[in-house]
Amino acid sequence: MEKLKKQLVKAGYKMTAPRIAVLEELSVSRHPISVRNLHKKIKAVNRASVYRTLNLLEESHLVNVEVIGKEKLYCLANVPHHHIICKQCGYMEEIKCNHNFGYFKNFSNIHHQLTLTGVCNKCAK
Amino acid sequence: MEKLKKQLVKAGYKMTAPRIAVLEELSVSRHPISVRNLHKKIKAVNRASVYRTLNLLEESHLVNVEVIGKEKLYCLANVPHHHIICKQCGYMEEIKCNHNFGYFKNFSNIHHQLTLTGVCNKCAK
DNA sequence: AACACAATTGCGAATTGTTCGCAAGTGTTA
DNA sequence: TAACACTTGCGAACAATTCGCAATTGTGTT
């Protein structure tokens, strides 16, 4: 959390209350979360500011976005990881990320986003 | 293309003109494409129908969705592949997919979506 | 500790993206 | 070619996201 703040400051951003609130909520919520739900948790922060904060966090690669069905979910990127998600019930497991995609000749500064979906055993009956 | 149609039919859907138009446009466009641009190319098809078609194609796993910056892009999933995209100019290379994520004990029917972003050599100057 | 200034916020309105309800139209199967 | 369920187009509704701007706030400087 402190590390996150430092990264933001280093990226040239001010540490304001709304930004801290967003970071803390992302840090507290164990799972990727939608803007709607994130905002529900921190109503003191204006919705537009939630969007603005998420956008700058994304540009700084401090959060990842993934699309599950019709939802766009945000998640801290501090520890490299991905998720596998059950499409029916939303059950989710975390996956350690040990992927390396740095070998593309024509690109630098490469980031990746992996999303796995499936049906969990419980839903499969 | 014919194969695509057959898959749709097998999934229980009718082969209507709007659906064929969407499939053909996806098949023609070499790159992942936004709803907006897709619809621009096939104005004869109502926007709502474009959405409906993309949704059912996605549910049938015939297309993949990925988020690049603020854009949601759709792409045929007939041949397993991914993309690496330059965030600055949009230059894009295709990546063969030889990934296997079938080994998760708690899930079945697993699909994955991998998105790579970076800066292409030209933009990096 | 107060200042100054640019960065950021909150607000509401505007814009854009997506879905809905329903009457009319169309593919498929017999 | 008749029948029926599935689809479409349309416009309105709804949801997501951004914008413009005045007011506020962090931060570096005195």
JSON list of N, CA, C and O (backbone and C1' of nucleotides) in Angstrom, two decimals, chain C residues 2-29:
[
{"chain": "C", "resi": 2, "resn": "DA", "atom": "P", "xyz": [-0.61, 30.52, 9.80]},
{"chain": "C", "resi": 2, "resn": "DA", "atom": "O5'", "xyz": [-0.16, 31.08, 8.39]},
{"chain": "C", "resi": 2, "resn": "DA", "atom": "C5'", "xyz": [0.55, 32.31, 8.34]},
{"chain": "C", "resi": 2, "resn": "DA", "atom": "C4'", "xyz": [0.88, 32.58, 6.89]},
{"chain": "C", "resi": 2, "resn": "DA", "atom": "C3'", "xyz": [-0.34, 32.53, 5.95]},
{"chain": "C", "resi": 2, "resn": "DA", "atom": "O3'", "xyz": [-0.24, 33.64, 5.08]},
{"chain": "C", "resi": 2, "resn": "DA", "atom": "C1'", "xyz": [1.34, 31.03, 5.19]},
{"chain": "C", "resi": 3, "resn": "DC", "atom": "P", "xyz": [-1.03, 33.70, 3.69]},
{"chain": "C", "resi": 3, "resn": "DC", "atom": "O5'", "xyz": [0.05, 33.07, 2.71]},
{"chain": "C", "resi": 3, "resn": "DC", "atom": "C5'", "xyz": [1.36, 33.63, 2.69]},
{"chain": "C", "resi": 3, "resn": "DC", "atom": "C4'", "xyz": [1.90, 33.61, 1.27]},
{"chain": "C", "resi": 3, "resn": "DC", "atom": "C3'", "xyz": [0.83, 33.81, 0.21]},
{"chain": "C", "resi": 3, "resn": "DC", "atom": "O3'", "xyz": [1.40, 34.59, -0.83]},
{"chain": "C", "resi": 3, "resn": "DC", "atom": "C1'", "xyz": [1.74, 31.61, 0.02]},
{"chain": "C", "resi": 4, "resn": "DA", "atom": "P", "xyz": [0.63, 34.85, -2.19]},
{"chain": "C", "resi": 4, "resn": "DA", "atom": "O5'", "xyz": [1.14, 33.60, -3.05]},
{"chain": "C", "resi": 4, "resn": "DA", "atom": "C5'", "xyz": [2.55, 33.46, -3.33]},
{"chain": "C", "resi": 4, "resn": "DA", "atom": "C4'", "xyz": [2.70, 32.51, -4.50]},
{"chain": "C", "resi": 4, "resn": "DA", "atom": "C3'", "xyz": [1.67, 32.74, -5.60]},
{"chain": "C", "resi": 4, "resn": "DA", "atom": "O3'", "xyz": [2.32, 32.47, -6.84]},
{"chain": "C", "resi": 4, "resn": "DA", "atom": "C1'", "xyz": [1.34, 30.59, -4.67]},
{"chain": "C", "resi": 5, "resn": "DC", "atom": "P", "xyz": [1.58, 32.77, -8.24]},
{"chain": "C", "resi": 5, "resn": "DC", "atom": "O5'", "xyz": [1.59, 31.35, -8.96]},
{"chain": "C", "resi": 5, "resn": "DC", "atom": "C5'", "xyz": [2.64, 30.41, -8.67]},
{"chain": "C", "resi": 5, "resn": "DC", "atom": "C4'", "xyz": [2.15, 29.03, -9.05]},
{"chain": "C", "resi": 5, "resn": "DC", "atom": "C3'", "xyz": [1.06, 29.06, -10.15]},
{"chain": "C", "resi": 5, "resn": "DC", "atom": "O3'", "xyz": [1.51, 28.24, -11.20]},
{"chain": "C", "resi": 5, "resn": "DC", "atom": "C1'", "xyz": [0.37, 27.73, -8.30]},
{"chain": "C", "resi": 6, "resn": "DA", "atom": "P", "xyz": [0.59, 27.97, -12.52]},
{"chain": "C", "resi": 6, "resn": "DA", "atom": "O5'", "xyz": [0.75, 26.40, -12.72]},
{"chain": "C", "resi": 6, "resn": "DA", "atom": "C5'", "xyz": [1.85, 25.71, -12.13]},
{"chain": "C", "resi": 6, "resn": "DA", "atom": "C4'", "xyz": [1.41, 24.32, -11.71]},
{"chain": "C", "resi": 6, "resn": "DA", "atom": "C3'", "xyz": [0.55, 23.62, -12.76]},
{"chain": "C", "resi": 6, "resn": "DA", "atom": "O3'", "xyz": [0.90, 22.24, -12.78]},
{"chain": "C", "resi": 6, "resn": "DA", "atom": "C1'", "xyz": [-0.69, 23.86, -10.75]},
{"chain": "C", "resi": 7, "resn": "DA", "atom": "P", "xyz": [0.16, 21.19, -13.64]},
{"chain": "C", "resi": 7, "resn": "DA", "atom": "O5'", "xyz": [-0.60, 20.34, -12.54]},
{"chain": "C", "resi": 7, "resn": "DA", "atom": "C5'", "xyz": [0.12, 19.81, -11.45]},
{"chain": "C", "resi": 7, "resn": "DA", "atom": "C4'", "xyz": [-0.84, 19.07, -10.54]},
{"chain": "C", "resi": 7, "resn": "DA", "atom": "C3'", "xyz": [-1.72, 18.05, -11.28]},
{"chain": "C", "resi": 7, "resn": "DA", "atom": "O3'", "xyz": [-1.84, 16.93, -10.42]},
{"chain": "C", "resi": 7, "resn": "DA", "atom": "C1'", "xyz": [-3.07, 19.66, -10.20]},
{"chain": "C", "resi": 8, "resn": "DT", "atom": "P", "xyz": [-2.73, 15.74, -10.78]},
{"chain": "C", "resi": 8, "resn": "DT", "atom": "O5'", "xyz": [-4.10, 16.10, -10.05]},
{"chain": "C", "resi": 8, "resn": "DT", "atom": "C5'", "xyz": [-4.10, 16.18, -8.63]},
{"chain": "C", "resi": 8, "resn": "DT", "atom": "C4'", "xyz": [-5.51, 16.41, -8.15]},
{"chain": "C", "resi": 8, "resn": "DT", "atom": "C3'", "xyz": [-6.55, 15.47, -8.74]},
{"chain": "C", "resi": 8, "resn": "DT", "atom": "O3'", "xyz": [-7.11, 14.73, -7.66]},
{"chain": "C", "resi": 8, "resn": "DT", "atom": "C1'", "xyz": [-7.31, 17.71, -8.75]},
{"chain": "C", "resi": 9, "resn": "DT", "atom": "P", "xyz": [-8.43, 13.87, -7.90]},
{"chain": "C", "resi": 9, "resn": "DT", "atom": "O5'", "xyz": [-9.57, 14.87, -7.45]},
{"chain": "C", "resi": 9, "resn": "DT", "atom": "C5'", "xyz": [-9.65, 15.24, -6.07]},
{"chain": "C", "resi": 9, "resn": "DT", "atom": "C4'", "xyz": [-10.87, 16.12, -5.89]},
{"chain": "C", "resi": 9, "resn": "DT", "atom": "C3'", "xyz": [-12.18, 15.40, -6.20]},
{"chain": "C", "resi": 9, "resn": "DT", "atom": "O3'", "xyz": [-12.94, 15.30, -5.01]},
{"chain": "C", "resi": 9, "resn": "DT", "atom": "C1'", "xyz": [-12.02, 17.53, -7.32]},
{"chain": "C", "resi": 10, "resn": "DG", "atom": "P", "xyz": [-14.20, 14.32, -4.93]},
{"chain": "C", "resi": 10, "resn": "DG", "atom": "O5'", "xyz": [-15.42, 15.29, -5.28]},
{"chain": "C", "resi": 10, "resn": "DG", "atom": "C5'", "xyz": [-15.58, 16.48, -4.54]},
{"chain": "C", "resi": 10, "resn": "DG", "atom": "C4'", "xyz": [-16.69, 17.31, -5.14]},
{"chain": "C", "resi": 10, "resn": "DG", "atom": "C3'", "xyz": [-17.94, 16.50, -5.51]},
{"chain": "C", "resi": 10, "resn": "DG", "atom": "O3'", "xyz": [-19.07, 17.28, -5.09]},
{"chain": "C", "resi": 10, "resn": "DG", "atom": "C1'", "xyz": [-17.12, 17.66, -7.43]},
{"chain": "C", "resi": 11, "resn": "DC", "atom": "P", "xyz": [-20.49, 16.64, -4.91]},
{"chain": "C", "resi": 11, "resn": "DC", "atom": "O5'", "xyz": [-21.33, 17.29, -6.09]},
{"chain": "C", "resi": 11, "resn": "DC", "atom": "C5'", "xyz": [-21.32, 18.72, -6.25]},
{"chain": "C", "resi": 11, "resn": "DC", "atom": "C4'", "xyz": [-21.63, 19.08, -7.68]},
{"chain": "C", "resi": 11, "resn": "DC", "atom": "C3'", "xyz": [-22.71, 18.21, -8.30]},
{"chain": "C", "resi": 11, "resn": "DC", "atom": "O3'", "xyz": [-23.94, 18.93, -8.33]},
{"chain": "C", "resi": 11, "resn": "DC", "atom": "C1'", "xyz": [-20.95, 18.71, -9.83]},
{"chain": "C", "resi": 12, "resn": "DG", "atom": "P", "xyz": [-25.31, 18.13, -8.66]},
{"chain": "C", "resi": 12, "resn": "DG", "atom": "O5'", "xyz": [-25.56, 18.61, -10.16]},
{"chain": "C", "resi": 12, "resn": "DG", "atom": "C5'", "xyz": [-25.17, 19.91, -10.56]},
{"chain": "C", "resi": 12, "resn": "DG", "atom": "C4'", "xyz": [-25.23, 19.99, -12.06]},
{"chain": "C", "resi": 12, "resn": "DG", "atom": "C3'", "xyz": [-26.35, 19.16, -12.68]},
{"chain": "C", "resi": 12, "resn": "DG", "atom": "O3'", "xyz": [-26.98, 19.91, -13.71]},
{"chain": "C", "resi": 12, "resn": "DG", "atom": "C1'", "xyz": [-24.25, 18.42, -13.52]},
{"chain": "C", "resi": 13, "resn": "DA", "atom": "P", "xyz": [-28.00, 19.26, -14.77]},
{"chain": "C", "resi": 13, "resn": "DA", "atom": "O5'", "xyz": [-27.23, 19.45, -16.15]},
{"chain": "C", "resi": 13, "resn": "DA", "atom": "C5'", "xyz": [-26.32, 20.53, -16.31]},
{"chain": "C", "resi": 13, "resn": "DA", "atom": "C4'", "xyz": [-25.54, 20.27, -17.59]},
{"chain": "C", "resi": 13, "resn": "DA", "atom": "C3'", "xyz": [-26.39, 19.69, -18.71]},
{"chain": "C", "resi": 13, "resn": "DA", "atom": "O3'", "xyz": [-25.91, 20.19, -19.95]},
{"chain": "C", "resi": 13, "resn": "DA", "atom": "C1'", "xyz": [-24.70, 18.15, -18.15]},
{"chain": "C", "resi": 14, "resn": "DA", "atom": "P", "xyz": [-26.54, 19.69, -21.34]},
{"chain": "C", "resi": 14, "resn": "DA", "atom": "O5'", "xyz": [-25.40, 18.76, -21.94]},
{"chain": "C", "resi": 14, "resn": "DA", "atom": "C5'", "xyz": [-24.10, 19.32, -22.10]},
{"chain": "C", "resi": 14, "resn": "DA", "atom": "C4'", "xyz": [-23.20, 18.27, -22.70]},
{"chain": "C", "resi": 14, "resn": "DA", "atom": "C3'", "xyz": [-23.77, 17.60, -23.94]},
{"chain": "C", "resi": 14, "resn": "DA", "atom": "O3'", "xyz": [-22.72, 17.56, -24.90]},
{"chain": "C", "resi": 14, "resn": "DA", "atom": "C1'", "xyz": [-23.22, 15.96, -22.31]},
{"chain": "C", "resi": 15, "resn": "DT", "atom": "P", "xyz": [-23.00, 17.02, -26.38]},
{"chain": "C", "resi": 15, "resn": "DT", "atom": "O5'", "xyz": [-22.32, 15.59, -26.32]},
{"chain": "C", "resi": 15, "resn": "DT", "atom": "C5'", "xyz": [-21.03, 15.48, -25.74]},
{"chain": "C", "resi": 15, "resn": "DT", "atom": "C4'", "xyz": [-20.69, 14.02, -25.59]},
{"chain": "C", "resi": 15, "resn": "DT", "atom": "C3'", "xyz": [-21.10, 13.17, -26.80]},
{"chain": "C", "resi": 15, "resn": "DT", "atom": "O3'", "xyz": [-19.91, 12.63, -27.30]},
{"chain": "C", "resi": 15, "resn": "DT", "atom": "C1'", "xyz": [-21.70, 12.13, -24.76]},
{"chain": "C", "resi": 16, "resn": "DT", "atom": "P", "xyz": [-19.89, 11.74, -28.62]},
{"chain": "C", "resi": 16, "resn": "DT", "atom": "O5'", "xyz": [-19.90, 10.26, -28.05]},
{"chain": "C", "resi": 16, "resn": "DT", "atom": "C5'", "xyz": [-18.91, 9.88, -27.10]},
{"chain": "C", "resi": 16, "resn": "DT", "atom": "C4'", "xyz": [-19.28, 8.52, -26.55]},
{"chain": "C", "resi": 16, "resn": "DT", "atom": "C3'", "xyz": [-19.64, 7.51, -27.65]},
{"chain": "C", "resi": 16, "resn": "DT", "atom": "O3'", "xyz": [-18.71, 6.45, -27.53]},
{"chain": "C", "resi": 16, "resn": "DT", "atom": "C1'", "xyz": [-21.20, 7.47, -25.86]},
{"chain": "C", "resi": 17, "resn": "DG", "atom": "P", "xyz": [-18.88, 5.06, -28.31]},
{"chain": "C", "resi": 17, "resn": "DG", "atom": "O5'", "xyz": [-19.66, 4.19, -27.24]},
{"chain": "C", "resi": 17, "resn": "DG", "atom": "C5'", "xyz": [-19.03, 3.91, -26.00]},
{"chain": "C", "resi": 17, "resn": "DG", "atom": "C4'", "xyz": [-19.82, 2.84, -25.28]},
{"chain": "C", "resi": 17, "resn": "DG", "atom": "C3'", "xyz": [-20.13, 1.61, -26.14]},
{"chain": "C", "resi": 17, "resn": "DG", "atom": "O3'", "xyz": [-19.94, 0.46, -25.31]},
{"chain": "C", "resi": 17, "resn": "DG", "atom": "C1'", "xyz": [-22.14, 2.57, -25.34]},
{"chain": "C", "resi": 18, "resn": "DT", "atom": "P", "xyz": [-20.25, -0.99, -25.91]},
{"chain": "C", "resi": 18, "resn": "DT", "atom": "O5'", "xyz": [-21.76, -1.19, -25.47]},
{"chain": "C", "resi": 18, "resn": "DT", "atom": "C5'", "xyz": [-22.04, -1.26, -24.07]},
{"chain": "C", "resi": 18, "resn": "DT", "atom": "C4'", "xyz": [-23.50, -1.62, -23.88]},
{"chain": "C", "resi": 18, "resn": "DT", "atom": "C3'", "xyz": [-23.98, -2.80, -24.71]},
{"chain": "C", "resi": 18, "resn": "DT", "atom": "O3'", "xyz": [-24.35, -3.81, -23.78]},
{"chain": "C", "resi": 18, "resn": "DT", "atom": "C1'", "xyz": [-25.54, -1.00, -24.76]},
{"chain": "C", "resi": 19, "resn": "DT", "atom": "P", "xyz": [-25.21, -5.08, -24.18]},
{"chain": "C", "resi": 19, "resn": "DT", "atom": "O5'", "xyz": [-26.70, -4.57, -23.86]},
{"chain": "C", "resi": 19, "resn": "DT", "atom": "C5'", "xyz": [-27.03, -4.25, -22.53]},
{"chain": "C", "resi": 19, "resn": "DT", "atom": "C4'", "xyz": [-28.50, -3.88, -22.46]},
{"chain": "C", "resi": 19, "resn": "DT", "atom": "C3'", "xyz": [-29.46, -5.01, -22.86]},
{"chain": "C", "resi": 19, "resn": "DT", "atom": "O3'", "xyz": [-30.43, -5.06, -21.82]},
{"chain": "C", "resi": 19, "resn": "DT", "atom": "C1'", "xyz": [-29.99, -3.03, -24.01]},
{"chain": "C", "resi": 20, "resn": "DC", "atom": "P", "xyz": [-31.45, -6.27, -21.72]},
{"chain": "C", "resi": 20, "resn": "DC", "atom": "O5'", "xyz": [-32.87, -5.57, -21.89]},
{"chain": "C", "resi": 20, "resn": "DC", "atom": "C5'", "xyz": [-32.91, -4.16, -21.82]},
{"chain": "C", "resi": 20, "resn": "DC", "atom": "C4'", "xyz": [-34.32, -3.67, -22.05]},
{"chain": "C", "resi": 20, "resn": "DC", "atom": "C3'", "xyz": [-35.34, -4.76, -22.38]},
{"chain": "C", "resi": 20, "resn": "DC", "atom": "O3'", "xyz": [-36.57, -4.42, -21.77]},
{"chain": "C", "resi": 20, "resn": "DC", "atom": "C1'", "xyz": [-35.09, -3.28, -24.24]},
{"chain": "C", "resi": 21, "resn": "DG", "atom": "P", "xyz": [-37.77, -5.48, -21.68]},
{"chain": "C", "resi": 21, "resn": "DG", "atom": "O5'", "xyz": [-38.83, -4.87, -22.70]},
{"chain": "C", "resi": 21, "resn": "DG", "atom": "C5'", "xyz": [-39.13, -3.46, -22.66]},
{"chain": "C", "resi": 21, "resn": "DG", "atom": "C4'", "xyz": [-40.25, -3.16, -23.65]},
{"chain": "C", "resi": 21, "resn": "DG", "atom": "C3'", "xyz": [-41.18, -4.34, -23.90]},
{"chain": "C", "resi": 21, "resn": "DG", "atom": "O3'", "xyz": [-42.47, -3.82, -24.20]},
{"chain": "C", "resi": 21, "resn": "DG", "atom": "C1'", "xyz": [-39.97, -3.88, -25.88]},
{"chain": "C", "resi": 22, "resn": "DC", "atom": "P", "xyz": [-43.74, -4.82, -24.41]},
{"chain": "C", "resi": 22, "resn": "DC", "atom": "O5'", "xyz": [-44.08, -4.64, -25.95]},
{"chain": "C", "resi": 22, "resn": "DC", "atom": "C5'", "xyz": [-44.02, -3.35, -26.55]},
{"chain": "C", "resi": 22, "resn": "DC", "atom": "C4'", "xyz": [-43.97, -3.50, -28.06]},
{"chain": "C", "resi": 22, "resn": "DC", "atom": "C3'", "xyz": [-44.77, -4.70, -28.58]},
{"chain": "C", "resi": 22, "resn": "DC", "atom": "O3'", "xyz": [-45.46, -4.30, -29.75]},
{"chain": "C", "resi": 22, "resn": "DC", "atom": "C1'", "xyz": [-42.60, -4.78, -29.42]},
{"chain": "C", "resi": 23, "resn": "DA", "atom": "P", "xyz": [-46.89, -5.05, -30.14]},
{"chain": "C", "resi": 23, "resn": "DA", "atom": "O5'", "xyz": [-47.08, -4.59, -31.63]},
{"chain": "C", "resi": 23, "resn": "DA", "atom": "C5'", "xyz": [-46.70, -3.26, -32.03]},
{"chain": "C", "resi": 23, "resn": "DA", "atom": "C4'", "xyz": [-46.05, -3.33, -33.41]},
{"chain": "C", "resi": 23, "resn": "DA", "atom": "C3'", "xyz": [-46.80, -4.21, -34.40]},
{"chain": "C", "resi": 23, "resn": "DA", "atom": "O3'", "xyz": [-46.73, -3.58, -35.69]},
{"chain": "C", "resi": 23, "resn": "DA", "atom": "C1'", "xyz": [-44.61, -5.07, -34.10]},
{"chain": "C", "resi": 24, "resn": "DA", "atom": "P", "xyz": [-47.29, -4.29, -37.02]},
{"chain": "C", "resi": 24, "resn": "DA", "atom": "O5'", "xyz": [-45.96, -4.79, -37.74]},
{"chain": "C", "resi": 24, "resn": "DA", "atom": "C5'", "xyz": [-44.99, -3.81, -38.12]},
{"chain": "C", "resi": 24, "resn": "DA", "atom": "C4'", "xyz": [-43.87, -4.52, -38.85]},
{"chain": "C", "resi": 24, "resn": "DA", "atom": "C3'", "xyz": [-44.34, -5.39, -40.01]},
{"chain": "C", "resi": 24, "resn": "DA", "atom": "O3'", "xyz": [-43.40, -5.24, -41.07]},
{"chain": "C", "resi": 24, "resn": "DA", "atom": "C1'", "xyz": [-43.12, -6.70, -38.48]},
{"chain": "C", "resi": 25, "resn": "DG", "atom": "P", "xyz": [-43.47, -6.16, -42.38]},
{"chain": "C", "resi": 25, "resn": "DG", "atom": "O5'", "xyz": [-42.24, -7.14, -42.14]},
{"chain": "C", "resi": 25, "resn": "DG", "atom": "C5'", "xyz": [-40.98, -6.58, -41.86]},
{"chain": "C", "resi": 25, "resn": "DG", "atom": "C4'", "xyz": [-39.94, -7.69, -41.85]},
{"chain": "C", "resi": 25, "resn": "DG", "atom": "C3'", "xyz": [-40.01, -8.62, -43.06]},
{"chain": "C", "resi": 25, "resn": "DG", "atom": "O3'", "xyz": [-38.67, -8.87, -43.44]},
{"chain": "C", "resi": 25, "resn": "DG", "atom": "C1'", "xyz": [-40.25, -9.88, -41.08]},
{"chain": "C", "resi": 26, "resn": "DT", "atom": "P", "xyz": [-38.27, -9.88, -44.64]},
{"chain": "C", "resi": 26, "resn": "DT", "atom": "O5'", "xyz": [-37.78, -11.17, -43.86]},
{"chain": "C", "resi": 26, "resn": "DT", "atom": "C5'", "xyz": [-36.75, -11.04, -42.89]},
{"chain": "C", "resi": 26, "resn": "DT", "atom": "C4'", "xyz": [-36.26, -12.43, -42.53]},
{"chain": "C", "resi": 26, "resn": "DT", "atom": "C3'", "xyz": [-36.23, -13.39, -43.71]},
{"chain": "C", "resi": 26, "resn": "DT", "atom": "O3'", "xyz": [-35.20, -14.29, -43.43]},
{"chain": "C", "resi": 26, "resn": "DT", "atom": "C1'", "xyz": [-37.66, -14.24, -42.11]},
{"chain": "C", "resi": 27, "resn": "DG", "atom": "P", "xyz": [-34.38, -15.02, -44.48]},
{"chain": "C", "resi": 27, "resn": "DG", "atom": "O5'", "xyz": [-34.11, -16.36, -43.65]},
{"chain": "C", "resi": 27, "resn": "DG", "atom": "C5'", "xyz": [-33.20, -16.43, -42.75]},
{"chain": "C", "resi": 27, "resn": "DG", "atom": "C4'", "xyz": [-33.40, -17.68, -41.90]},
{"chain": "C", "resi": 27, "resn": "DG", "atom": "C3'", "xyz": [-33.14, -18.99, -42.64]},
{"chain": "C", "resi": 27, "resn": "DG", "atom": "O3'", "xyz": [-32.39, -19.79, -41.75]},
{"chain": "C", "resi": 27, "resn": "DG", "atom": "C1'", "xyz": [-35.37, -18.97, -41.76]},
{"chain": "C", "resi": 28, "resn": "DT", "atom": "P", "xyz": [-31.91, -21.25, -42.21]},
{"chain": "C", "resi": 28, "resn": "DT", "atom": "O5'", "xyz": [-33.08, -22.17, -41.69]},
{"chain": "C", "resi": 28, "resn": "DT", "atom": "C5'", "xyz": [-33.25, -22.30, -40.28]},
{"chain": "C", "resi": 28, "resn": "DT", "atom": "C4'", "xyz": [-34.36, -23.29, -39.99]},
{"chain": "C", "resi": 28, "resn": "DT", "atom": "C3'", "xyz": [-34.23, -24.62, -40.73]},
{"chain": "C", "resi": 28, "resn": "DT", "atom": "O3'", "xyz": [-34.45, -25.63, -39.76]},
{"chain": "C", "resi": 28, "resn": "DT", "atom": "C1'", "xyz": [-36.37, -23.70, -41.09]},
{"chain": "C", "resi": 29, "resn": "DT", "atom": "P", "xyz": [-33.98, -27.14, -40.04]},
{"chain": "C", "resi": 29, "resn": "DT", "atom": "O5'", "xyz": [-34.94, -27.94, -39.02]},
{"chain": "C", "resi": 29, "resn": "DT", "atom": "C5'", "xyz": [-36.06, -27.33, -38.45]},
{"chain": "C", "resi": 29, "resn": "DT", "atom": "C4'", "xyz": [-37.36, -27.93, -38.95]},
{"chain": "C", "resi": 29, "resn": "DT", "atom": "C3'", "xyz": [-37.21, -29.25, -39.73]},
{"chain": "C", "resi": 29, "resn": "DT", "atom": "O3'", "xyz": [-37.89, -30.27, -39.01]},
{"chain": "C", "resi": 29, "resn": "DT", "atom": "C1'", "xyz": [-38.74, -27.78, -40.81]}
]
